[in-house]
Coordinates of C-alpha atoms in Angstrom, one line a residue:
X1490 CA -47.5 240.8 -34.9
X1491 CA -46.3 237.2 -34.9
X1492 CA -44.6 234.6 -36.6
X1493 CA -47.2 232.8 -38.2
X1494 CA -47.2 233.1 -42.4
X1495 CA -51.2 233.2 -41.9
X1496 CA -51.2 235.7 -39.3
X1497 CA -48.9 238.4 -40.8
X1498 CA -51.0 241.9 -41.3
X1499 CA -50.4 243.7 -44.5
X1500 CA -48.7 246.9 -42.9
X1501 CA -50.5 249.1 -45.8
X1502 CA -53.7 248.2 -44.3
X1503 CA -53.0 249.5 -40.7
X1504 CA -53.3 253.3 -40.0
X1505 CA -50.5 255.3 -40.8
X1506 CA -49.3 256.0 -37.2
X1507 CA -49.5 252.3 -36.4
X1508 CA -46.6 252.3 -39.5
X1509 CA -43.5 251.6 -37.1
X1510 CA -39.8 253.1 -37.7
X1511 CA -37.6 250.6 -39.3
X1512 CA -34.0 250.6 -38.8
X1513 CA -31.8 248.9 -41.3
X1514 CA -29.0 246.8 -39.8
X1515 CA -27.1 245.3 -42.9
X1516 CA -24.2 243.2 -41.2
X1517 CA -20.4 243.1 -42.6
X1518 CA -19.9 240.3 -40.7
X1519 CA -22.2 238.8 -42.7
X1520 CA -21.4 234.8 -41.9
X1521 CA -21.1 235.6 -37.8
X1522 CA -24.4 237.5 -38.0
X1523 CA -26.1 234.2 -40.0
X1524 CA -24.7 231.6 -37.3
X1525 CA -26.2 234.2 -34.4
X1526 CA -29.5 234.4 -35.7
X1527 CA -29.7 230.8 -37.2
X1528 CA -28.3 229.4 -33.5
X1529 CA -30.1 232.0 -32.0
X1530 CA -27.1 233.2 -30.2
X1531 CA -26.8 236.6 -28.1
X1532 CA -24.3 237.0 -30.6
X1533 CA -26.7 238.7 -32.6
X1534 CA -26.0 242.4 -31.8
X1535 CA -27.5 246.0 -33.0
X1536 CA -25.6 249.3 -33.2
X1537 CA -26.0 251.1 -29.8
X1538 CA -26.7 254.3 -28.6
X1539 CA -28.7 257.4 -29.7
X1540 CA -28.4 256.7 -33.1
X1541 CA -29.5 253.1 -33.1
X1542 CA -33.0 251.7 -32.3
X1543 CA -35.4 252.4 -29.9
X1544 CA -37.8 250.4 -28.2
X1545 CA -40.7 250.2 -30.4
X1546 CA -38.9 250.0 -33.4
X1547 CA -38.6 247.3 -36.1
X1548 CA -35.4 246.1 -36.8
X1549 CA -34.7 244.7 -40.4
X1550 CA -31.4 242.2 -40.4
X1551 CA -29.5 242.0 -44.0
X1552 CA -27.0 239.5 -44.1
X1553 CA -24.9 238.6 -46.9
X1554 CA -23.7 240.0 -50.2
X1555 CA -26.3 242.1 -53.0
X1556 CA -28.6 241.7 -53.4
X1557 CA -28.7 240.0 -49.6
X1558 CA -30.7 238.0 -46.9
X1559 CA -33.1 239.1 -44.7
X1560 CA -32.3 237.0 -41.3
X1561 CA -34.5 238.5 -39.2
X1562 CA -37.3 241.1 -38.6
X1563 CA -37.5 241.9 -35.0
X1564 CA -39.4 244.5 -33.1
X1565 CA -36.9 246.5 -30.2
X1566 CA -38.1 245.2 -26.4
X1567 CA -35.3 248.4 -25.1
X1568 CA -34.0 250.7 -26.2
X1569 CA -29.8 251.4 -27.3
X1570 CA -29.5 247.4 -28.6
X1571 CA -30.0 246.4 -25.4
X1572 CA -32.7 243.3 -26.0
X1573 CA -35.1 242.1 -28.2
X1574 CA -39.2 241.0 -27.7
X1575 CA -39.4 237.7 -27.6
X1576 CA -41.8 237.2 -30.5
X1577 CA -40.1 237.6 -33.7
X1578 CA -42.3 239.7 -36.3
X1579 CA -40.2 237.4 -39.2
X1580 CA -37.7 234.0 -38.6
X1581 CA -34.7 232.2 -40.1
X1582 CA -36.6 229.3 -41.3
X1583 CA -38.0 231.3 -43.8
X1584 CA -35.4 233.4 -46.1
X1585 CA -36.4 236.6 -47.8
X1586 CA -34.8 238.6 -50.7
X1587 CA -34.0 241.9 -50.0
X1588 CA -33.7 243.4 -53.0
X1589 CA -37.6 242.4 -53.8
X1590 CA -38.8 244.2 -51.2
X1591 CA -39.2 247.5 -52.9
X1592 CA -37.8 248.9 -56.3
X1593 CA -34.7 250.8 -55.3
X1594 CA -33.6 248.6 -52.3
X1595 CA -29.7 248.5 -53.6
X1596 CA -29.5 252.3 -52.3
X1597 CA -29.0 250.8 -49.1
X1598 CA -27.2 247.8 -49.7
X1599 CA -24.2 247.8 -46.9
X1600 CA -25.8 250.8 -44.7
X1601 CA -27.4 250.9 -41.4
X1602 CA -29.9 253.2 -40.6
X1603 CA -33.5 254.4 -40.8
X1604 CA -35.5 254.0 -43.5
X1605 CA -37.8 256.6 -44.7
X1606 CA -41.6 255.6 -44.1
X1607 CA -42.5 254.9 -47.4
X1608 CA -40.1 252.7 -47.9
X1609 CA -40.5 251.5 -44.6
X1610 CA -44.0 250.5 -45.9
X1611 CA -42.8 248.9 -48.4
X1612 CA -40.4 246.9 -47.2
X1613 CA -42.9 245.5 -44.2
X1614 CA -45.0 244.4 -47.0
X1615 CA -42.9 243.0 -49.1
X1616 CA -41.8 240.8 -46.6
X1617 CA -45.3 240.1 -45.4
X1618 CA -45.7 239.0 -48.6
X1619 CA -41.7 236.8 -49.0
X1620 CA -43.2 235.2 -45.7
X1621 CA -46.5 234.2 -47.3
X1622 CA -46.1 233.2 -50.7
X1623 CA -42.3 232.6 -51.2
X1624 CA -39.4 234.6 -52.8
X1625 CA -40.6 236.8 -56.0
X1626 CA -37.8 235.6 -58.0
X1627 CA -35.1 233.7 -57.4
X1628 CA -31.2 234.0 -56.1
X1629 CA -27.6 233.3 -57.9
X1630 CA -26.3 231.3 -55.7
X1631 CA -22.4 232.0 -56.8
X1632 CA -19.5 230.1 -57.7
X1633 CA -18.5 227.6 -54.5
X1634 CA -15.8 226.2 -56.6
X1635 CA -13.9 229.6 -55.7
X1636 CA -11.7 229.2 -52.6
X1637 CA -13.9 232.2 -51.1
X1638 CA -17.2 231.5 -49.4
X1639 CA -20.0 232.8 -51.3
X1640 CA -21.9 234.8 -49.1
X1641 CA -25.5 234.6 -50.1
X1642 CA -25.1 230.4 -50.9
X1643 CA -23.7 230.2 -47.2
X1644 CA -26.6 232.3 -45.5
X1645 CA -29.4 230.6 -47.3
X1646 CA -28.2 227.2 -46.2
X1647 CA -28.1 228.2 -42.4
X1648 CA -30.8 230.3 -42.3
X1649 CA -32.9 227.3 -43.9
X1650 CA -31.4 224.7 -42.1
X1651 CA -34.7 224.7 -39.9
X1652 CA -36.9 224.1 -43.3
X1653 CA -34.5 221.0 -44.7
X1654 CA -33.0 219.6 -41.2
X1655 CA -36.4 220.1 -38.7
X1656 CA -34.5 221.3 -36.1
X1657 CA -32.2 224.9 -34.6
X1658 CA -28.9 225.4 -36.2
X1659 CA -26.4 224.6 -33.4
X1660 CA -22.6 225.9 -33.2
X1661 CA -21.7 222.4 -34.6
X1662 CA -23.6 220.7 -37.3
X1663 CA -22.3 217.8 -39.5
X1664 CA -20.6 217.5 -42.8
X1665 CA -22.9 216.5 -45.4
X1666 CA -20.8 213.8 -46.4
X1667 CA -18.3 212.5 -43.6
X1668 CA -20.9 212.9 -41.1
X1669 CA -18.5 214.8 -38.5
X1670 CA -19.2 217.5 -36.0
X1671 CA -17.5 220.8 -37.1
X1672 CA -17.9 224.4 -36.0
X1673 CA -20.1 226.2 -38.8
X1674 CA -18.0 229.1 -39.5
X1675 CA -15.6 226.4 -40.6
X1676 CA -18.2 224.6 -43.2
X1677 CA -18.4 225.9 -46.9
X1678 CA -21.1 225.7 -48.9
X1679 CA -21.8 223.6 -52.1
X1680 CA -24.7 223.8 -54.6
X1681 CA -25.3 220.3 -55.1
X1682 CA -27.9 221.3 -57.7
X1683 CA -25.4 223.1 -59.9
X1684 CA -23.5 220.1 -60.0
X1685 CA -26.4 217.8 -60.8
X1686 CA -26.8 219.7 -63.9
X1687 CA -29.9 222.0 -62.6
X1688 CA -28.6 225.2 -64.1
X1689 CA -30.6 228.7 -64.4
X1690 CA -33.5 230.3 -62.2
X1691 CA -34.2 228.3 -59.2
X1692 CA -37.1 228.8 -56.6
X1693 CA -35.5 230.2 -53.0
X1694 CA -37.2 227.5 -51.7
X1695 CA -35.5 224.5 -54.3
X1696 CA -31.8 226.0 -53.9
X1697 CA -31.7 226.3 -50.2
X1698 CA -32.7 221.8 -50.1
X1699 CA -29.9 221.7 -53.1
X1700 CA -27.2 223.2 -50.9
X1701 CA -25.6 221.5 -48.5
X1702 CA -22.4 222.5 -46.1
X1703 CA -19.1 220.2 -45.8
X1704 CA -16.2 220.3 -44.1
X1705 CA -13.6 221.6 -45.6
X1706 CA -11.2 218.5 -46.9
X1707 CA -15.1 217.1 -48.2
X1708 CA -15.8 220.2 -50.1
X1709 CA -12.3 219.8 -51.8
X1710 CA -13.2 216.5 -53.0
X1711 CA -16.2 217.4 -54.9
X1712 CA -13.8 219.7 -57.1
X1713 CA -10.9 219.4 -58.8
X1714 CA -7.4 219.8 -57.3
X1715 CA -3.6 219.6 -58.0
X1716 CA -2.5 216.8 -55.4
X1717 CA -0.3 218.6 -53.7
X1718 CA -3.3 220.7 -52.3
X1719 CA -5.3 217.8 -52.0
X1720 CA -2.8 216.3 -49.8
X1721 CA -2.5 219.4 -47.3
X1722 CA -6.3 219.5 -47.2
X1723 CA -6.3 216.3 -46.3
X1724 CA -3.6 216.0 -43.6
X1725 CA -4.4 216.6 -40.0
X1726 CA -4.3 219.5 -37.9
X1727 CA -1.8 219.4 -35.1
X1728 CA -3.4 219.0 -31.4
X1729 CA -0.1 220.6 -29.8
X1730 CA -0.4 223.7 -31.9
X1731 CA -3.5 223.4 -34.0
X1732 CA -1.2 224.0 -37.3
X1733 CA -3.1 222.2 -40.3
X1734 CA -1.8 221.7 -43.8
X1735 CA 1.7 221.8 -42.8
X1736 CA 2.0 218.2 -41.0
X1737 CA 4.0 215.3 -42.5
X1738 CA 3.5 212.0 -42.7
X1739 CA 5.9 209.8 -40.5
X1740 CA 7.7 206.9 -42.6
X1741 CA 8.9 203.8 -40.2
X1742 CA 10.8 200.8 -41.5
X1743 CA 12.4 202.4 -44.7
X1744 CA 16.4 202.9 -44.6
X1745 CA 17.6 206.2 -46.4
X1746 CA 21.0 206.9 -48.4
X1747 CA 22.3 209.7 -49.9
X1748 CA 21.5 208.1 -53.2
X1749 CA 18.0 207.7 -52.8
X1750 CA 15.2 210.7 -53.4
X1751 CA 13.7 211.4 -50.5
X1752 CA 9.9 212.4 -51.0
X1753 CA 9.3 216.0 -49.6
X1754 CA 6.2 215.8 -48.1
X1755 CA 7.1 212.8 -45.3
X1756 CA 10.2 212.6 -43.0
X1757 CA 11.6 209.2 -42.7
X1758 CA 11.5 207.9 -39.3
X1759 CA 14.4 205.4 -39.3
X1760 CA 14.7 201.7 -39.6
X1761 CA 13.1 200.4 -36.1
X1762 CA 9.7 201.6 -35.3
X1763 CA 9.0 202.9 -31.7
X1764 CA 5.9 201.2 -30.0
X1765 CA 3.2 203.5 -29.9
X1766 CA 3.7 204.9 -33.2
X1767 CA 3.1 208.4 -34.1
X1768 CA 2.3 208.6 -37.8
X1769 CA 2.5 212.3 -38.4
X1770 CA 4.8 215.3 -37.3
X1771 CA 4.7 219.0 -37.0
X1772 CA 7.5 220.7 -38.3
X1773 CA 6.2 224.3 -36.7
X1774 CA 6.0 222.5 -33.2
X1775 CA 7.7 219.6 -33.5
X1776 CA 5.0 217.3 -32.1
X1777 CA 4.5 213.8 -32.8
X1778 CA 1.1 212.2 -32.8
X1779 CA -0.7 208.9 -33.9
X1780 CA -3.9 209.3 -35.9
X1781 CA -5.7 207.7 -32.6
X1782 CA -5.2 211.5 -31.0
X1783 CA -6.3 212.9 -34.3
X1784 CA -9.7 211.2 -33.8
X1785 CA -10.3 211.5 -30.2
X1786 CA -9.7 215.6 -30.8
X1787 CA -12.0 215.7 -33.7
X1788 CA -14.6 214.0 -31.9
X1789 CA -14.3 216.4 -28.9
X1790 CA -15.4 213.8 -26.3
X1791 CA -11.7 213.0 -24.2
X1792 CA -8.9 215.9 -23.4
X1793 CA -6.4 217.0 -25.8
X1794 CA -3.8 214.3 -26.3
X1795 CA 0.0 215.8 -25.8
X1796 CA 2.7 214.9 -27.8
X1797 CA 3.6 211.2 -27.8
X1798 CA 7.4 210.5 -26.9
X1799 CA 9.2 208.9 -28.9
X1800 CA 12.6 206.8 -28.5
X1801 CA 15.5 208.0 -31.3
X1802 CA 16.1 205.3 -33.7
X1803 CA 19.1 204.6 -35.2
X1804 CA 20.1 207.1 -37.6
X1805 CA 17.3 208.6 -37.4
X1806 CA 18.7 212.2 -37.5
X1807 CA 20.0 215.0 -34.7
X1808 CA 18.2 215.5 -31.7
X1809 CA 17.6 218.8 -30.7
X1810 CA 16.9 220.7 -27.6
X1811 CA 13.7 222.1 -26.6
X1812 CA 13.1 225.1 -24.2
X1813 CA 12.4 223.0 -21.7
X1814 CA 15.8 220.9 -21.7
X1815 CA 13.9 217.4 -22.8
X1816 CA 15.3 215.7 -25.7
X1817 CA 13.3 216.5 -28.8
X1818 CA 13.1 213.9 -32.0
X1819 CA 13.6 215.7 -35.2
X1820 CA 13.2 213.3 -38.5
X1821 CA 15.3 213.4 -41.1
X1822 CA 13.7 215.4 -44.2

């Protein structure tokens, strides 16, 4: 069998011997086991053993939430989840429903196993038929305003990302908006379509070029927020001890008194400003660090920047003492 939509056999027309066993792997890990097959990492992993598949047998992926993804259709090259063919009976770059393939597919929703051979039939041909002529009906694609990732919003997207972008996923993709580099499993989802006012039944093919992933602090600003939250999604992460949301703004060149209200979310630096500057500190660390070491971390192309040490100012609070006995700048809060 092989990949091409033109070249796929209807399984009912074959002789019934030639009908292979199918083993259902439906994944919990259900965003790990997209960004496998999407990057088409060895990640991608079967159940093992006696149990599992044998070489010879067709594997059918289900990623996702019900009614679920097919990611990939694959026929067993050895046996125990040891490797795969190399020619894939189904890809990525074309997302199938599962719960089309055959009335009565939600009995297996979250289970791995075999599937009788009659169902087994079915479900060859039904996505024989997905890969031909598109979806039979169409997908919710969920609520992405919700803090959770919606599971079936987030598969489509990567497992399409070879229909909209032309190219493999890779581990790092960009933001939709900013344009930066960030690990997948970090990116949410976000139906742009929904948005745009494009409510009700979609095609498969229609939602998946409507959805787009960002980067967290981008996703947040296509929704509404209290600031406060804005303002920790927003603010760095710390690249002494990777702590993000809980950094504070350094304030340089402002006297305090105990008259004055301090804001809570800065610490005040003192009067005199050190040259360089850091402009934000880590209250679980204690790091200091300029937004220059923010940018050069992000970007992933020059080491980790340590802490950058800074002088005490005048009455700029107590100094405190590290483990390792140098002096330590704590701001005043």
């Amino acid at each position: 069998m092989t990949s091409e939509p033109d070249m796929l056999p209807n399984v009912s027309s074959l002789p019934a011997w030639l009908v292979p066993s199918v083993y259902l792997n439906w994944s919990e890990d259900w965003l790990g086991e997209a960004v496998a097959i999407a990057s088409r990492s060895h990640e991608h992993r079967l159940p093992g053993g006696a149990d599992g598949p044998q070489r010879g047998d067709v594997v059918v992926t289900v990623v996702g939430s019900e009614p679920g993804i097919v990611a990939a259709v694959e026929l067993m090259g050895a046996s125990q989840g040891e490797d795969w063919v190399s020619d894939e009976v189904f890809g990525p770059d074309k997302p199938v429903v599962w719960d089309d393939l055959f009335n009565g597919a939600a009995a297996y929703a979250r289970s791995s196993g075999w599937l009788p051979q009659e169902h087994a039939r079915l479900v060859l041909d039904g996505i024989a038929h997905q890969y031909k002529h598109g979806a039979t009906g169409t997908l919710d694609a969920g609520n992405c305003e919700t803090d959770e990732l919606s599971p079936n919003l987030h598969v489509l997207r990567l497992l399409g990302h070879k229909q909209v972008a032309g190219a493999d996923l890779r581990r790092e993709e960009r933001c939709a908006t900013c344009e930066r580099f960030v690990d997948v499993m970090q990116l949410h989802p976000h139906d742009d379509g929904a948005h745009a006012g494009e409510t009700g039944e979609r095609p498969l093919a229609e939602l998946i070029q409507q959805t787009f992933l960002l980067c967290v602090p981008c996703h947040a600003l296509l929704h509404p927020h209290a600031v406060q939250s804005q303002r920790a999604l927003m603010r760095p992460s710390c690249p002494s001890c990777g702590q993000r949301g809980a950094t504070k703004r350094i304030v340089w060149g402002q006297e305090t008194n105990d008259s004055m209200k301090l804001e809570p979310d800065v610490v005040y630096g003192g009067f005199d400003t050190p040259v360089p500057t850091p402009d934000w500190y880590c209250p679980e660390c204690h790091a200091n660090f300029s937004a220059g070491a923010v940018a050069q971390r992000t970007l992933g192309d020059l080491p980790e920047p340590g802490p950058v040490p800074v002088p005490v100012p005048v009455g700029a609070g107590p100094v405190g003492t590290p483990p390792d006995g140098e002096d330590l700048w704590v701001p005043e809060v």
